[in-house]
Short mmCIF file of C-alpha atoms in Angstrom, two decimals:
data_model
loop_
_atom_site.label_atom_id
_atom_site.label_comp_id
_atom_site.label_asym_id
_atom_site.label_seq_id
_atom_site.Cartn_x
_atom_site.Cartn_y
_atom_site.Cartn_z
CA MET L 4 -11.89 -83.87 -52.99
CA ILE L 5 -12.79 -87.53 -53.53
CA LEU L 6 -10.39 -90.09 -52.07
CA LYS L 7 -9.61 -92.62 -54.81
CA SER L 8 -8.78 -95.42 -52.35
CA LEU L 9 -12.14 -95.38 -50.58
CA SER L 10 -15.59 -96.31 -51.81
CA ALA L 11 -17.40 -93.88 -49.52
CA ALA L 12 -17.59 -90.18 -50.45
CA ALA L 13 -15.06 -88.25 -48.37
CA PHE L 14 -13.85 -84.73 -48.08
CA VAL L 15 -10.58 -83.32 -46.78
CA ALA L 16 -10.27 -80.24 -44.61
CA ILE L 17 -7.77 -78.62 -42.21
CA ALA L 18 -7.76 -79.83 -38.61
CA SER L 19 -5.60 -78.69 -35.72
CA LYS L 20 -2.58 -80.92 -36.28
CA HIS L 21 -3.14 -83.13 -39.29
CA THR L 22 -4.99 -83.28 -42.54
CA ALA L 23 -8.25 -85.03 -41.63
CA ALA L 24 -10.81 -86.68 -43.89
CA PHE L 25 -14.51 -86.35 -43.26
CA VAL L 26 -17.36 -88.46 -44.69
CA PRO L 27 -21.09 -87.86 -44.52
CA GLN L 28 -22.46 -88.97 -41.15
CA GLN L 29 -24.49 -91.90 -42.32
CA LYS L 30 -25.40 -95.03 -40.49
CA GLY L 31 -22.53 -97.49 -40.53
CA SER L 32 -19.94 -94.87 -41.45
CA HIS L 33 -17.94 -94.94 -38.14
CA GLN L 34 -15.62 -97.63 -39.47
CA ALA L 35 -14.81 -95.52 -42.55
CA THR L 36 -14.16 -92.48 -40.36
CA ARG L 37 -11.72 -94.41 -38.17
CA LEU L 38 -9.99 -95.66 -41.29
CA LEU L 39 -9.59 -92.17 -42.69
CA ASN L 40 -8.14 -90.83 -39.43
CA GLN L 41 -5.44 -93.51 -39.57
CA ILE L 42 -4.27 -92.44 -43.02
CA ASP L 43 -1.04 -90.39 -43.09
CA PRO L 44 -1.44 -86.92 -44.72
CA VAL L 45 1.50 -87.64 -47.03
CA GLN L 46 -0.22 -90.82 -48.17
CA ILE L 47 -3.39 -88.84 -48.88
CA LYS L 48 -1.42 -86.26 -50.87
CA LYS L 49 0.25 -88.98 -52.93
CA ALA L 50 -3.15 -90.44 -53.62
CA GLY L 51 -4.12 -87.15 -55.28
CA ALA L 52 -6.11 -85.58 -52.45
CA GLY L 53 -5.60 -83.41 -49.37
CA ILE L 54 -3.72 -80.14 -48.86
CA PRO L 55 -0.53 -79.45 -46.82
CA THR L 56 -1.00 -77.99 -43.35
CA VAL L 57 1.11 -76.59 -40.52
CA SER L 58 0.97 -77.49 -36.85
CA ALA L 59 -1.40 -75.46 -34.70
CA GLY L 60 0.29 -72.51 -32.98
CA GLY L 61 3.25 -72.54 -35.34
CA LEU L 62 2.50 -69.04 -36.63
CA LEU L 63 4.13 -69.97 -39.91
CA VAL L 64 1.31 -68.56 -41.99
CA PHE L 65 0.32 -65.50 -39.93
CA ASP L 66 1.87 -64.07 -36.77
CA PRO L 67 -0.59 -61.74 -35.01
CA GLU L 68 2.22 -59.95 -33.19
CA ALA L 69 4.02 -59.15 -36.44
CA ASN L 70 1.07 -58.73 -38.80
CA GLY L 71 -1.94 -57.94 -36.68
CA LYS L 72 -1.17 -54.57 -35.10
CA LEU L 73 -4.12 -53.00 -36.91
CA GLN L 74 -2.69 -49.53 -37.50
CA GLY L 75 -1.24 -49.28 -34.01
CA THR L 76 -4.54 -49.71 -32.16
CA HIS L 77 -3.61 -53.08 -30.57
CA ASP L 78 -2.60 -56.60 -31.51
CA LEU L 79 -5.07 -58.98 -33.13
CA GLN L 80 -4.93 -61.64 -30.39
CA SER L 81 -6.02 -59.11 -27.76
CA ARG L 82 -8.95 -58.11 -29.90
CA ILE L 83 -10.05 -61.72 -30.34
CA LEU L 84 -9.60 -62.67 -26.68
CA GLY L 85 -11.20 -59.48 -25.41
CA GLY L 86 -14.27 -59.83 -27.53
CA ALA L 87 -16.90 -57.21 -26.81
CA ALA L 88 -14.92 -55.96 -23.80
CA PHE L 89 -11.92 -54.90 -25.96
CA GLN L 90 -11.06 -51.21 -25.90
CA LEU L 91 -8.61 -49.27 -28.02
CA ALA L 92 -5.42 -48.21 -26.26
CA PRO L 93 -5.36 -44.42 -25.75
CA PRO L 94 -2.98 -42.58 -28.09
CA GLN L 95 0.45 -41.99 -26.56
CA PHE L 96 1.37 -38.89 -28.55
CA SER L 97 0.25 -36.60 -31.32
CA LEU L 98 2.30 -35.12 -34.10
CA ASP L 99 0.18 -31.99 -34.16
CA VAL L 100 -0.62 -31.21 -30.55
CA PRO L 101 1.97 -31.35 -27.73
CA PRO L 102 0.99 -33.19 -24.53
CA PRO L 103 -0.39 -31.11 -21.65
CA GLY L 104 2.28 -29.26 -19.70
CA ALA L 105 4.94 -29.58 -22.41
CA THR L 106 7.22 -26.64 -23.13
CA VAL L 107 7.27 -25.81 -26.84
CA GLU L 108 10.35 -24.12 -28.29
CA HIS L 109 11.19 -23.02 -31.79
CA ALA L 110 14.32 -24.89 -32.89
CA GLN L 111 16.68 -24.60 -35.80
CA HIS L 112 15.72 -27.47 -38.08
CA PHE L 113 15.74 -26.47 -41.74
CA LEU L 114 19.19 -27.99 -42.41
CA GLU L 115 18.88 -31.12 -40.29
CA HIS L 116 18.23 -33.15 -43.43
CA LEU L 117 21.78 -32.62 -44.73
CA ASP L 118 23.13 -35.75 -43.00
CA ALA L 119 19.90 -37.36 -41.82
CA ASP L 120 19.99 -40.22 -44.34
CA GLY L 121 23.70 -40.97 -43.97
CA ASN L 122 24.68 -38.95 -47.05
CA LEU L 123 26.77 -35.79 -46.80
CA PRO L 124 26.86 -32.60 -48.84
CA VAL L 125 30.09 -32.81 -50.83
CA ASN L 126 31.62 -30.93 -53.75
CA PHE L 127 28.97 -28.35 -54.44
CA ALA L 128 31.84 -26.77 -56.35
CA LYS L 129 35.22 -28.16 -57.40
CA PRO L 130 38.55 -26.32 -57.56
CA GLN L 131 38.49 -26.40 -61.36
CA ALA L 132 35.15 -24.55 -61.32
CA PRO L 133 34.99 -22.75 -57.96
CA ALA L 134 32.00 -20.90 -56.53
CA LYS L 135 32.06 -17.26 -55.49
CA ALA L 136 31.74 -16.46 -51.78
CA THR L 137 31.48 -12.93 -50.41
CA VAL L 138 33.33 -11.70 -47.33
CA LEU L 139 30.92 -10.44 -44.65
CA GLY L 140 33.53 -9.65 -42.03
CA ARG L 141 36.89 -10.42 -40.47
CA ALA L 142 38.18 -10.04 -36.90
CA LYS L 143 41.47 -10.69 -35.13
CA LEU L 144 41.12 -13.43 -32.52
CA ILE L 145 44.27 -13.02 -30.43
CA THR L 146 45.85 -10.18 -28.45
CA ASP L 147 48.83 -8.19 -29.65
CA ASP L 148 51.16 -9.89 -27.16
CA ALA L 149 50.35 -13.32 -28.62
CA PRO L 150 52.67 -14.49 -31.39
CA GLY L 151 51.48 -14.29 -34.98
CA ASP L 152 48.09 -13.30 -36.33
CA ILE L 153 44.91 -15.38 -36.30
CA GLU L 154 41.74 -14.10 -37.97
CA HIS L 155 38.10 -15.17 -37.91
CA VAL L 156 36.62 -14.80 -41.40
CA ILE L 157 32.90 -15.02 -42.23
CA LEU L 158 31.87 -15.71 -45.81
CA LYS L 159 28.45 -15.66 -47.44
CA LEU L 160 28.05 -18.75 -49.61
CA PRO L 161 26.11 -19.02 -52.88
CA GLU L 162 22.60 -20.44 -52.73
CA GLY L 163 22.62 -24.23 -52.26
CA PHE L 164 26.18 -24.47 -50.90
CA HIS L 165 25.77 -26.39 -47.64
CA TYR L 166 28.03 -28.33 -45.29
CA VAL L 167 27.97 -30.11 -41.93
CA GLU L 168 30.14 -29.85 -38.83
CA GLY L 169 33.62 -31.34 -39.23
CA GLN L 170 33.92 -30.79 -42.98
CA SER L 171 36.46 -28.58 -44.76
CA LEU L 172 36.40 -25.82 -47.38
CA SER L 173 38.89 -25.21 -50.18
CA VAL L 174 39.93 -21.63 -50.86
CA ILE L 175 41.63 -20.72 -54.14
CA PRO L 176 43.69 -17.55 -53.67
CA PRO L 177 43.85 -15.12 -56.59
CA GLY L 178 46.92 -14.81 -58.77
CA VAL L 179 49.42 -17.28 -60.16
CA ASP L 180 52.29 -19.26 -58.75
CA PRO L 181 55.51 -17.45 -59.77
CA LYS L 182 57.33 -20.78 -59.93
CA ASN L 183 55.22 -22.22 -62.76
CA GLY L 184 52.95 -19.44 -63.94
CA LYS L 185 49.81 -21.48 -63.17
CA LYS L 186 46.86 -20.47 -61.01
CA ASN L 187 47.44 -20.80 -57.29
CA LYS L 188 46.49 -24.16 -55.84
CA PRO L 189 43.56 -24.50 -53.45
CA ARG L 190 44.20 -24.55 -49.70
CA LEU L 191 42.01 -26.59 -47.39
CA TYR L 192 40.60 -25.08 -44.17
CA SER L 193 38.61 -26.76 -41.42
CA ILE L 194 35.21 -25.13 -41.09
CA ALA L 195 34.80 -23.27 -37.79
CA SER L 196 31.00 -22.94 -37.76
CA THR L 197 27.92 -25.13 -37.71
CA ARG L 198 25.82 -25.84 -40.77
CA TYR L 199 23.70 -22.81 -39.88
CA GLY L 200 26.68 -20.45 -39.79
CA ASP L 201 27.42 -17.67 -37.33
CA LEU L 202 24.38 -15.75 -38.60
CA LEU L 203 22.14 -18.82 -38.23
CA ASP L 204 20.78 -18.27 -41.73
CA GLY L 205 22.25 -21.41 -43.31
CA ASN L 206 24.13 -19.36 -45.92
CA THR L 207 27.37 -18.44 -44.16
CA ILE L 208 30.58 -20.21 -43.24
CA SER L 209 33.40 -19.26 -40.85
CA LEU L 210 37.12 -19.97 -41.03
CA CYS L 211 39.86 -19.66 -38.40
CA VAL L 212 43.03 -18.67 -40.25
CA ARG L 213 46.59 -18.20 -39.02
CA ARG L 214 48.74 -15.92 -41.13
CA ALA L 215 51.69 -18.00 -42.35
CA GLU L 216 54.88 -15.93 -42.16
CA PHE L 217 58.56 -16.74 -42.45
CA ILE L 218 60.76 -14.82 -40.04
CA GLU L 219 64.49 -14.59 -40.66
CA PRO L 220 66.97 -15.06 -37.79
CA ASP L 221 67.32 -11.29 -37.55
CA GLY L 222 63.57 -10.95 -36.98
CA THR L 223 62.63 -9.65 -40.42
CA LYS L 224 59.83 -11.20 -42.46
CA ASP L 225 60.43 -12.56 -45.95
CA PRO L 226 57.36 -11.76 -48.11
CA ALA L 227 58.47 -14.28 -50.74
CA LYS L 228 58.09 -17.11 -48.24
CA GLN L 229 54.76 -16.13 -46.69
CA GLY L 230 51.66 -18.23 -47.08
CA VAL L 231 49.79 -17.08 -50.18
CA CYS L 232 46.27 -18.12 -49.16
CA SER L 233 46.49 -17.41 -45.44
CA ASN L 234 47.79 -13.88 -46.04
CA PHE L 235 45.06 -13.29 -48.60
CA LEU L 236 42.36 -14.36 -46.13
CA CYS L 237 43.87 -12.45 -43.21
CA ASP L 238 43.70 -9.25 -45.28
CA VAL L 239 40.26 -9.56 -46.92
CA LYS L 240 37.65 -6.85 -46.43
CA ALA L 241 33.88 -6.96 -46.34
CA GLY L 242 32.53 -7.21 -49.87
CA ASP L 243 35.57 -8.99 -51.32
CA GLU L 244 34.90 -12.11 -53.37
CA VAL L 245 36.65 -15.39 -52.61
CA ASP L 246 36.83 -18.47 -54.83
CA VAL L 247 35.80 -21.54 -52.82
CA ALA L 248 35.24 -25.24 -53.47
CA GLY L 249 33.86 -28.16 -51.53
CA PRO L 250 32.76 -29.00 -48.97
CA VAL L 251 34.79 -32.16 -48.42
CA GLY L 252 35.55 -34.51 -45.56
CA LYS L 253 34.07 -37.48 -43.74
CA THR L 254 36.79 -38.03 -41.11
CA MET L 255 35.87 -35.46 -38.47
CA LEU L 256 32.13 -35.96 -38.13
CA LEU L 257 30.29 -36.10 -34.82
CA PRO L 258 29.25 -39.60 -33.65
CA GLU L 259 25.91 -40.88 -34.90
CA ASP L 260 25.06 -41.93 -31.33
CA PRO L 261 24.24 -38.74 -29.39
CA ASN L 262 25.03 -40.47 -26.09
CA LYS L 263 28.72 -41.01 -26.88
CA ASP L 264 31.36 -38.81 -25.24
CA ILE L 265 33.58 -36.73 -27.52
CA ILE L 266 37.20 -35.87 -26.70
CA MET L 267 38.73 -33.02 -28.73
CA ILE L 268 42.46 -32.30 -28.68
CA ALA L 269 43.62 -29.23 -30.60
CA THR L 270 46.55 -26.90 -31.00
CA GLY L 271 46.11 -23.36 -32.30
CA THR L 272 43.74 -23.05 -35.27
CA GLY L 273 43.03 -26.76 -34.94
CA ILE L 274 40.21 -25.54 -32.70
CA ALA L 275 38.16 -24.76 -35.85
CA PRO L 276 36.12 -27.97 -36.23
CA PHE L 277 35.62 -28.22 -32.47
CA ARG L 278 34.10 -24.74 -32.35
CA GLY L 279 31.52 -26.06 -34.80
CA PHE L 280 30.97 -29.16 -32.64
CA LEU L 281 30.50 -27.17 -29.44
CA HIS L 282 28.20 -24.58 -30.97
CA ARG L 283 26.00 -27.38 -32.25
CA LEU L 284 25.92 -29.27 -28.95
CA PHE L 285 25.76 -26.37 -26.48
CA MET L 286 24.75 -23.10 -28.16
CA GLU L 287 22.31 -23.53 -31.02
CA ASN L 288 18.75 -24.56 -30.27
CA THR L 289 18.71 -27.71 -32.39
CA LEU L 290 17.61 -31.28 -31.91
CA ALA L 291 21.30 -32.23 -31.68
CA LYS L 292 21.67 -30.06 -28.58
CA HIS L 293 18.55 -31.47 -26.91
CA MET L 294 19.48 -35.07 -27.75
CA PHE L 295 23.15 -34.91 -26.69
CA GLY L 296 23.46 -37.22 -23.70
CA GLY L 297 27.20 -37.63 -23.53
CA ASN L 298 30.01 -35.42 -22.26
CA ALA L 299 32.42 -33.25 -24.23
CA TRP L 300 36.04 -32.74 -23.23
CA LEU L 301 38.22 -30.15 -24.96
CA VAL L 302 42.00 -29.91 -24.61
CA LEU L 303 43.41 -26.80 -26.32
CA GLY L 304 47.07 -25.93 -26.54
CA VAL L 305 48.35 -22.37 -27.17
CA PRO L 306 51.59 -20.53 -26.28
CA VAL L 307 50.13 -17.66 -24.21
CA SER L 308 46.79 -16.71 -22.64
CA GLY L 309 46.24 -14.03 -25.25
CA GLY L 310 46.21 -16.79 -27.87
CA LEU L 311 43.26 -18.67 -26.40
CA LEU L 312 40.77 -18.89 -29.25
CA TYR L 313 37.03 -18.41 -28.71
CA LYS L 314 37.47 -18.57 -24.91
CA GLU L 315 34.52 -16.25 -24.21
CA GLU L 316 32.25 -18.52 -26.21
CA PHE L 317 33.47 -21.63 -24.41
CA ASP L 318 33.10 -19.93 -21.02
CA CYS L 319 29.47 -19.21 -21.86
CA MET L 320 28.90 -22.84 -22.81
CA GLN L 321 30.37 -24.08 -19.54
CA ARG L 322 28.16 -21.73 -17.54
CA SER L 323 25.05 -23.17 -19.17
CA SER L 324 25.99 -26.88 -19.14
CA ASN L 325 27.75 -29.37 -16.89
CA GLN L 326 28.48 -31.66 -19.86
CA LEU L 327 31.51 -29.69 -21.07
CA LYS L 328 35.00 -30.00 -19.61
CA ILE L 329 37.88 -27.82 -20.89
CA ASP L 330 41.61 -28.10 -20.16
CA TYR L 331 43.97 -25.44 -21.50
CA ALA L 332 47.66 -26.13 -22.06
CA ILE L 333 49.32 -22.69 -22.16
CA SER L 334 52.89 -23.72 -22.81
CA ARG L 335 54.72 -20.51 -21.91
CA GLU L 336 52.73 -19.92 -18.74
CA MET L 337 52.02 -23.37 -17.29
CA THR L 338 54.16 -26.26 -16.14
CA ASN L 339 53.34 -29.94 -16.24
CA SER L 340 53.37 -32.24 -13.22
CA ILE L 341 55.48 -34.89 -14.97
CA ASP L 342 58.89 -33.24 -15.37
CA GLY L 343 58.12 -29.65 -14.36
CA GLY L 344 58.61 -28.39 -17.92
CA LYS L 345 56.24 -26.49 -20.17
CA LEU L 346 52.68 -27.78 -20.40
CA TYR L 347 51.61 -29.12 -23.78
CA VAL L 348 48.51 -31.08 -24.80
CA GLN L 349 50.35 -34.41 -24.50
CA HIS L 350 51.02 -33.64 -20.83
CA VAL L 351 47.32 -33.04 -20.23
CA ILE L 352 46.70 -36.46 -21.77
CA ALA L 353 49.34 -38.07 -19.56
CA GLN L 354 48.01 -36.40 -16.40
CA ASN L 355 44.49 -37.64 -17.19
CA GLY L 356 45.46 -40.96 -18.76
CA LYS L 357 43.11 -43.20 -16.81
CA GLU L 358 40.11 -40.96 -17.42
CA LEU L 359 40.92 -40.82 -21.13
CA PHE L 360 41.15 -44.59 -21.50
CA ASP L 361 38.06 -45.18 -19.37
CA ARG L 362 36.10 -42.91 -21.69
CA LEU L 363 37.49 -44.63 -24.78
CA ASP L 364 36.62 -48.04 -23.33
CA ALA L 365 33.06 -46.75 -22.85
CA GLY L 366 32.83 -45.82 -26.54
CA ALA L 367 34.01 -42.19 -26.59
CA HIS L 368 35.24 -40.70 -29.87
CA VAL L 369 38.58 -38.88 -29.81
CA TYR L 370 39.51 -36.15 -32.30
CA PHE L 371 42.84 -34.46 -33.05
CA CYS L 372 43.29 -31.30 -35.11
CA GLY L 373 46.23 -28.95 -35.58
CA LEU L 374 49.76 -28.92 -36.93
CA LYS L 375 50.97 -32.40 -37.84
CA GLY L 376 53.90 -31.99 -35.44
CA MET L 377 51.47 -32.43 -32.54
CA MET L 378 50.87 -36.12 -33.25
CA PRO L 379 54.28 -37.81 -32.56
CA PRO L 380 54.49 -36.70 -28.91
CA ILE L 381 50.79 -37.45 -28.43
CA LEU L 382 51.19 -40.99 -29.79
CA ASP L 383 54.25 -41.54 -27.57
CA THR L 384 52.23 -40.38 -24.57
CA LEU L 385 49.31 -42.65 -25.43
CA ASP L 386 51.73 -45.57 -25.68
CA GLU L 387 52.99 -44.85 -22.16
CA VAL L 388 49.45 -44.44 -20.81
CA ALA L 389 48.42 -47.71 -22.42
CA LYS L 390 51.25 -49.53 -20.66
CA SER L 391 50.15 -48.09 -17.33
CA GLN L 392 46.63 -49.33 -18.06
CA GLY L 393 47.86 -52.83 -18.88
CA CYS L 394 47.22 -52.80 -22.62
CA VAL L 395 49.22 -52.60 -25.83
CA TRP L 396 48.75 -49.27 -27.60
CA SER L 397 49.12 -50.66 -31.13
CA GLU L 398 46.27 -53.10 -30.47
CA LYS L 399 44.17 -50.44 -28.77
CA LEU L 400 44.64 -48.09 -31.71
CA LYS L 401 43.50 -50.77 -34.16
CA GLU L 402 40.40 -51.31 -32.03
CA LEU L 403 39.62 -47.56 -31.95
CA LYS L 404 40.01 -47.25 -35.72
CA LYS L 405 37.86 -50.32 -36.32
CA ASN L 406 35.11 -48.86 -34.14
CA ASN L 407 35.42 -45.45 -35.86
CA GLN L 408 36.40 -43.81 -32.56
CA TRP L 409 39.69 -42.34 -33.83
CA HIS L 410 39.63 -39.14 -35.89
CA VAL L 411 42.71 -37.17 -37.01
CA GLU L 412 43.00 -34.07 -39.19
CA VAL L 413 46.44 -32.44 -39.15
CA TYR L 414 48.21 -30.21 -41.64
#
């Protein structure tokens, strides 16, 4: 570019710190060169010449560390400084060939995509247009001396019906409501299996169902007051069809961080979602199992030993891992150390209050599932524990909810 304010021919280029003007090196031109070097770049630009520059080393135009990685082989600055002596860094891993000495195992993986992107499988079918599931089997879970009847039901789902651990399934029992003549309403059940199902084929789902019965003071049962859906499920046979909808639910999901502790507090059939959790973390050969770096703590409350649900499975998990702790509160057979009365889940919380709060302070997620009557005494106990730990429970609860560490599903 020709500088209008100078008689000598001059050209502008980029120097290290400023816009500099250069003139042909002719005899007697040193004075013109000194003059050009004294001119401010802004003044040159206003005069219609020059181009804007940035200070040397500012990395405003190109940052080698951010833009010069050259397909992972090394950064651009190292290549320039190394010159002919530069060598490519050896590859650290291969997607196709495991490193020498590595143990290769076949893992369940074909349904890991279901929640990989943050989305969840929901409402494959809705109650107004339910899908048909087929009963594969049913088994009683408790002994005859335990009160009531609890059944484990396995259903085969239609193609494409998937779910993840912690979600729920709606079951629409056959028949009509005698009160209004309309179809029976759907009942929601926590899913008791992992996304792969008990058969590990990705097409089955398991439910843990307590038969709802009304017993008169004289000990007789009133069929008119029994639970419609629970009695239907507790009586199904292999091959029967069941109308189902869902899945639904985002409250009871496992933490995204595999290094977080999980604390599970259940009564009775509230064990259902936690069975799915524990199978995923300790039984199935999945990436979730291999990546789990936290600890799991289960507190299960039942009336008698014969009512302990899935105990054999949990025993097996404990034998194979030191990351699982289980406390049983068997109310009719155990006493608590607080007042000497029956042992319930809230007493287990009270007896381990400091450990519970220490885990929560470290980021643990706590889950509650079971009859809604379990929550008032638990909340009262947590309030007392909070006082002993020098904090206000109402404020602590807000903090847990804000951090998504508090999960409740009661019915």
